[in-house]
């Protein structure tokens, strides 16, 4: 009797276990079939195409739709994360990578992209952990080299001090080095429309040189960074020596990085000296608080411009600027700047003005080594006082168009070709001018 009961119990356990194995196999097969069904769907194919043609907003929307259907699909999460990065939805990208690595820890490409995102967001300790895992994994030589570079950069920052320098040398040509007038003659309406001859545009070639040094100190166990920047720039014309200029600048900045919100708060103050061969040398003192994150940059800038020569003291003025810059896309920035200039001395009335500037920057990445940058600006300036000579208030319309091509020889060496067109229109004949400028520059960078 007891033997029969034992045999029946054993058979019952065996049948139950066998049913559980069969059920698990069926569920696993259904999951695989469901995954294949998702990845063969029209939405998945369309989303993949949108990602390949770099329509990241659309690919994000489609992959997010697929994610709501199957939140554990590895490939859906991977491309959802990559698309989210491109449109600055970094929190969503991080969550997607974490879902992937929980299910598939050996997905090295996902871990690599995740580590790069952590590095970009300044989460260096977390990024280091992921890069260390990758360094011990089976990855190709190019990826290993990149991982080693990131680890070197993180380890350098752990020293709490680093420095970099940029050197630029180049040549160029300008069609209007002296801001000569479009029309050689103009009339002064305030003096019975008397005809006056203005300075004509002069074209000349030039060479320019620049040195920029940055020294940064990261305080241990702190979100504060102290940065000191030194800038020297020289521009010499081959013939028109009176138009030559040299600029020297020293600007210390203290920055605070909020780890939680990823916002950066900074305060910059500094000194700039402009030396010109025509002896109109002047100093600029500035104070600039700013706020930035992955989407916007805003700043308030106060400047005091003081001329050195006693005869130029009446040109001194204060300038107040508010800048708001928005990253509309990863490759497109739009910005606006509102500025006000106020004379210090009461002699000159042509210094007080309000200006509104709007602009855009677009960068097209051809490949890893080549890019094209397009700049466009328009500024409207309104002067406060009526000009006695012109018997009217001056208004200027300023236009700027720039196009640059940058090629990277390697990480430390670059060549940049650029051209620009500048046009200033005014309701007063003594101020309109046009300039076309083109140059080629070689840029060398150093990092310590």
XYZ file of C-alpha atoms in Angstrom, residues 39-285:
247
model
C 11.434 43.395 -35.784
C 9.772 42.413 -39.049
C 6.977 44.946 -38.636
C 6.577 47.972 -40.889
C 7.018 50.317 -37.905
C 10.376 48.750 -36.999
C 11.605 48.900 -40.592
C 10.455 52.524 -40.941
C 12.046 53.480 -37.608
C 15.336 51.911 -38.714
C 15.235 53.849 -41.992
C 14.529 57.107 -40.134
C 17.547 56.483 -37.917
C 19.802 55.734 -40.901
C 18.816 58.977 -42.668
C 19.382 60.859 -39.379
C 15.751 61.867 -38.812
C 16.260 61.154 -35.120
C 13.061 62.774 -33.888
C 10.961 60.487 -36.088
C 13.019 57.377 -35.304
C 12.671 58.130 -31.582
C 8.894 58.419 -31.867
C 8.590 55.146 -33.782
C 10.941 53.176 -31.533
C 9.148 54.544 -28.471
C 5.856 53.283 -29.947
C 7.439 49.841 -30.396
C 8.808 50.033 -26.848
C 5.269 50.438 -25.469
C 4.364 47.212 -27.275
C 7.440 45.210 -26.244
C 9.450 46.940 -23.524
C 12.006 44.098 -23.266
C 13.034 43.921 -26.911
C 16.821 44.401 -26.981
C 17.073 46.007 -30.419
C 14.102 48.312 -29.856
C 15.655 49.565 -26.612
C 19.063 49.969 -28.264
C 17.872 52.151 -31.112
C 15.463 53.970 -28.811
C 18.484 54.911 -26.669
C 20.586 56.025 -29.653
C 17.721 58.128 -31.039
C 17.041 59.656 -27.617
C 20.694 60.737 -27.307
C 20.499 62.569 -30.624
C 17.527 64.672 -29.459
C 18.936 65.278 -25.950
C 16.591 62.929 -24.082
C 19.501 61.580 -22.073
C 17.524 60.264 -19.099
C 15.438 58.062 -21.390
C 18.563 56.840 -23.157
C 20.163 55.860 -19.830
C 17.054 53.940 -18.779
C 16.989 52.063 -22.101
C 20.666 51.090 -21.830
C 20.127 49.859 -18.268
C 17.220 47.653 -19.428
C 19.443 46.189 -22.141
C 22.410 45.442 -19.886
C 20.177 43.885 -17.239
C 18.969 41.351 -19.819
C 22.174 41.025 -21.855
C 25.303 42.074 -19.929
C 27.581 40.963 -22.776
C 26.069 43.448 -25.287
C 29.344 45.372 -25.506
C 28.216 47.929 -28.084
C 25.313 48.986 -25.858
C 27.644 49.206 -22.849
C 30.088 51.298 -24.901
C 27.376 53.793 -25.930
C 26.092 53.852 -22.347
C 29.582 54.591 -20.989
C 30.075 57.403 -23.522
C 26.750 58.942 -22.476
C 27.742 58.809 -18.797
C 31.035 60.494 -19.681
C 29.217 63.181 -21.671
C 26.935 63.876 -18.682
C 30.003 64.236 -16.458
C 29.146 61.118 -14.449
C 32.793 60.128 -14.609
C 32.843 57.514 -11.830
C 29.908 55.612 -13.348
C 31.437 55.930 -16.802
C 34.752 54.568 -15.532
C 33.059 51.439 -14.151
C 31.467 50.715 -17.539
C 34.690 51.395 -19.473
C 36.606 49.106 -17.084
C 34.136 46.283 -17.802
C 34.605 46.883 -21.537
C 38.399 46.920 -21.248
C 38.251 43.346 -19.873
C 35.762 42.194 -22.538
C 36.238 40.790 -26.019
C 36.138 43.991 -28.113
C 37.836 44.967 -31.370
C 41.038 47.022 -31.474
C 39.367 50.305 -32.493
C 36.863 50.117 -29.651
C 39.600 49.131 -27.194
C 41.672 52.137 -28.265
C 38.670 54.435 -27.772
C 37.950 52.905 -24.353
C 41.585 53.447 -23.327
C 41.355 57.105 -24.429
C 38.247 57.638 -22.313
C 39.889 55.987 -19.312
C 42.967 58.179 -19.773
C 40.765 61.284 -19.838
C 38.913 60.190 -16.692
C 42.133 59.356 -14.876
C 43.579 62.746 -15.810
C 40.550 64.469 -14.320
C 41.029 62.496 -11.113
C 44.224 64.508 -10.692
C 41.976 67.572 -10.239
C 44.113 69.675 -12.571
C 44.419 69.701 -16.322
C 45.436 72.140 -19.013
C 45.095 72.544 -22.750
C 46.402 74.910 -25.367
C 45.422 75.825 -28.919
C 47.658 77.499 -31.465
C 46.260 78.967 -34.682
C 48.209 80.339 -37.632
C 46.789 81.327 -40.991
C 46.468 83.763 -43.854
C 43.489 85.523 -45.389
C 42.208 88.354 -47.519
C 39.631 91.064 -46.851
C 37.945 93.307 -49.403
C 37.416 96.108 -46.862
C 40.052 96.272 -44.151
C 39.245 99.875 -43.226
C 35.405 99.654 -43.198
C 35.325 102.040 -46.171
C 31.977 103.310 -47.399
C 29.851 101.714 -50.101
C 29.401 105.114 -51.721
C 32.399 107.497 -51.959
C 30.136 110.523 -51.398
C 27.261 111.171 -49.014
C 25.304 114.204 -47.856
C 24.934 115.792 -44.435
C 21.290 116.772 -44.173
C 21.964 118.795 -41.025
C 24.374 121.050 -42.961
C 22.175 121.988 -45.922
C 22.840 118.632 -47.657
C 26.491 119.429 -48.161
C 28.337 116.712 -50.110
C 31.170 114.961 -48.218
C 33.720 112.443 -49.524
C 34.154 109.330 -47.408
C 36.932 106.771 -47.165
C 36.860 104.152 -49.921
C 37.203 100.428 -49.166
C 40.734 99.028 -49.258
C 41.444 95.336 -49.955
C 44.492 93.625 -48.479
C 45.927 90.272 -47.441
C 46.769 89.460 -43.835
C 48.238 86.851 -41.551
C 46.818 86.026 -38.143
C 48.040 84.100 -35.121
C 46.310 82.997 -31.936
C 47.308 81.341 -28.688
C 44.774 80.130 -26.132
C 45.686 78.544 -22.798
C 43.189 77.007 -20.367
C 44.019 75.814 -16.846
C 41.281 74.037 -14.892
C 41.209 72.973 -11.254
C 38.536 70.541 -10.087
C 38.162 70.727 -6.331
C 38.232 67.321 -4.637
C 34.829 65.994 -3.589
C 33.242 69.164 -4.933
C 31.167 70.215 -7.937
C 33.158 73.434 -8.318
C 35.780 74.077 -10.995
C 38.100 77.057 -11.324
C 39.178 77.819 -14.874
C 41.778 80.363 -15.969
C 41.958 81.345 -19.643
C 44.642 83.345 -21.427
C 44.044 84.493 -24.990
C 46.399 86.291 -27.390
C 45.457 87.200 -30.945
C 47.382 89.118 -33.602
C 46.269 90.255 -37.077
C 48.687 92.029 -39.402
C 47.918 93.293 -42.906
C 50.593 93.136 -45.570
C 50.195 96.796 -46.605
C 47.620 98.590 -44.446
C 49.629 98.586 -41.229
C 47.374 101.134 -39.544
C 44.613 98.518 -39.459
C 46.712 95.947 -37.556
C 45.566 94.887 -34.113
C 46.652 92.714 -31.199
C 44.389 91.478 -28.411
C 45.348 90.126 -24.984
C 42.818 88.629 -22.604
C 42.799 87.026 -19.163
C 39.526 85.592 -17.882
C 39.116 83.519 -14.712
C 35.840 81.582 -14.367
C 34.313 79.643 -11.508
C 31.821 76.910 -12.477
C 29.376 74.826 -10.480
C 27.998 71.592 -11.953
C 24.751 70.306 -10.467
C 25.020 66.508 -10.666
C 21.290 66.034 -10.172
C 19.900 68.506 -12.717
C 22.966 68.507 -15.044
C 22.918 72.317 -15.005
C 26.101 74.403 -15.091
C 26.293 77.766 -13.319
C 29.311 79.962 -13.940
C 30.700 83.397 -13.178
C 33.302 84.862 -15.529
C 35.196 88.092 -14.997
C 38.209 89.324 -16.830
C 40.287 91.855 -18.658
C 40.968 92.362 -22.393
C 43.426 94.782 -23.977
C 43.130 95.829 -27.643
C 46.169 97.476 -29.243
C 45.754 99.133 -32.636
C 48.404 100.827 -34.790
C 46.255 103.957 -35.087
C 46.730 104.414 -31.298
C 43.050 103.872 -30.514
C 44.016 101.392 -27.805
C 41.444 100.449 -25.201
C 40.750 98.075 -22.311
C 37.644 95.983 -21.695
C 36.594 94.838 -18.235
